[in-house]
Coordinates of C-alpha atoms in Angstrom, one line a residue:
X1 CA 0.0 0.0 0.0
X2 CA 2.5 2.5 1.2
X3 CA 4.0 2.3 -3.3
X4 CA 0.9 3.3 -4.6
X5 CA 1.0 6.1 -1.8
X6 CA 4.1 7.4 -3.0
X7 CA 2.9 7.2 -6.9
X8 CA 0.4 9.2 -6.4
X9 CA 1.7 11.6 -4.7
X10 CA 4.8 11.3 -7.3
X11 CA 1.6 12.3 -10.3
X12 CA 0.4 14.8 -8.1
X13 CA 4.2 16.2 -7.8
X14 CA 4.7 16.1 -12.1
X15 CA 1.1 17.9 -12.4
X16 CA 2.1 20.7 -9.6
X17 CA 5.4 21.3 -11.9
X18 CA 4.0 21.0 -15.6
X19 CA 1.2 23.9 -14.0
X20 CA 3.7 25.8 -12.5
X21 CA 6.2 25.6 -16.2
X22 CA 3.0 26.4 -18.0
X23 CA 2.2 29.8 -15.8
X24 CA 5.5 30.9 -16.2
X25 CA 5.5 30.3 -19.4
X26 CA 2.6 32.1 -20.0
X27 CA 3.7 34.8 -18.0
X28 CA 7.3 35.7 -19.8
X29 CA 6.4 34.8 -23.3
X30 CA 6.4 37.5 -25.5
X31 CA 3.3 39.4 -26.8
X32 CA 3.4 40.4 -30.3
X33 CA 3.0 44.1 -31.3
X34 CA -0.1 44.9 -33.6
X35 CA 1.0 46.2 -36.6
X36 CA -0.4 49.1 -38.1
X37 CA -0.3 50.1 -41.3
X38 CA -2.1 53.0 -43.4
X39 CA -4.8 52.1 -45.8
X40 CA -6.8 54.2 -48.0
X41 CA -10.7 54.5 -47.5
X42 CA -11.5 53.0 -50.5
X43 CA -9.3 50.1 -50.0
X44 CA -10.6 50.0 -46.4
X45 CA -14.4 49.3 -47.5
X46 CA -13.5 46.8 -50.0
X47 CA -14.5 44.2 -48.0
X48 CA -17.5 46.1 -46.5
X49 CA -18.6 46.4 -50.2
X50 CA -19.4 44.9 -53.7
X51 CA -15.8 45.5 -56.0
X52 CA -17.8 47.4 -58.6
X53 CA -19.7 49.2 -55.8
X54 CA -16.5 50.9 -55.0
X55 CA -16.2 51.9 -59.4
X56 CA -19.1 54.5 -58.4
X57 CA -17.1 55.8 -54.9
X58 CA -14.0 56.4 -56.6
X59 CA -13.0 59.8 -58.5
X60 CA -11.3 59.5 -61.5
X61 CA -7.7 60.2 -60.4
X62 CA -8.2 57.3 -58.1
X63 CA -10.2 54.7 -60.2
X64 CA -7.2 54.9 -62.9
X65 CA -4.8 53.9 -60.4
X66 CA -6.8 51.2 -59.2
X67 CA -8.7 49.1 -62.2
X68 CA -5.4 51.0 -64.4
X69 CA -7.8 51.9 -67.2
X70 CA -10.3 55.0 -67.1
X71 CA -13.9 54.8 -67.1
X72 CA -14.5 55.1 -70.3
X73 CA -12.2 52.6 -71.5
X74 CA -13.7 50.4 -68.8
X75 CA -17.6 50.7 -70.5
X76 CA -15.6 49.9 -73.9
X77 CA -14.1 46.9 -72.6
X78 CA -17.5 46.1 -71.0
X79 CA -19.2 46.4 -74.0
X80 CA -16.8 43.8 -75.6
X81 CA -17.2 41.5 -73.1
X82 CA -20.3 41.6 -71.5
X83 CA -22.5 39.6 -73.9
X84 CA -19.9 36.6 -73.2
X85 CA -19.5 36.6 -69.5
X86 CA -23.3 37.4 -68.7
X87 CA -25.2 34.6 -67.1
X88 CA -28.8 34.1 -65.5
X89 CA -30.2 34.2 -61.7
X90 CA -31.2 31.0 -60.2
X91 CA -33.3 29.9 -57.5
X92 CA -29.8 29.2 -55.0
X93 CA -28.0 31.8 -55.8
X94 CA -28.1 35.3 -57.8
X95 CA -25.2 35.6 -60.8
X96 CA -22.2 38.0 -60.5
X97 CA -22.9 41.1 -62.7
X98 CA -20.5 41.3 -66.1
X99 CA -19.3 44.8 -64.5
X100 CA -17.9 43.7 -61.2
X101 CA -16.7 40.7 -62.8
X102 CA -14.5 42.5 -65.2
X103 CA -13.8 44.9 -62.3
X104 CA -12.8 42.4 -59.9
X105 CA -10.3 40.8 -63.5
X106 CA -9.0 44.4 -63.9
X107 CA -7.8 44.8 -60.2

């Protein structure tokens, strides 16, 4: 009786220990700094938004540097393309427009 006394309290001794390593452990580690970083608005509400929501948000300075084409050039290429890339709504699920699918290929 008295060795499965001593085992036990042997566990009991490696379960105190691994706690303790793990508080410390806890406790000194290293926290990781946030990083920050600057974004522009319009980038920022990307995710908060359709990608061709953002073509109407823009002004023209800024939707050149970001599809690289201008707007005009952008309802040309539409017009090229639109007739091929259209599809249909369906009961599960509505289709992605032709313009925010050739915005979403421009970016």
């Amino acid at each position: 009786m008295l060795s499965s006394d001593t085992g036990s309290s042997e566990d009991s001794d490696y379960v105190y220990r691994k706690k303790k390593y793990i508080l410390l452990y806890l406790k000194h580690r290293k926290k990781r700094a946030r990083r920050t970083f600057w974004l522009c608005q319009h980038i920022r509400e990307r995710t908060l938004k359709e990608e061709y929501r953002l073509f109407y948000d823009l002004d023209d300075e800024k939707f050149n540097n970001y599809y690289r084409v201008s707007r005009e050039q952008f309802q040309e290429l539409l017009s090229f393309v639109e007739a091929d890339i259209l599809k249909q709504n369906t009961n599960y699920r509505k289709a992605i427009p032709p313009q925010e699918k050739l915005a979403v290929c421009l970016r």
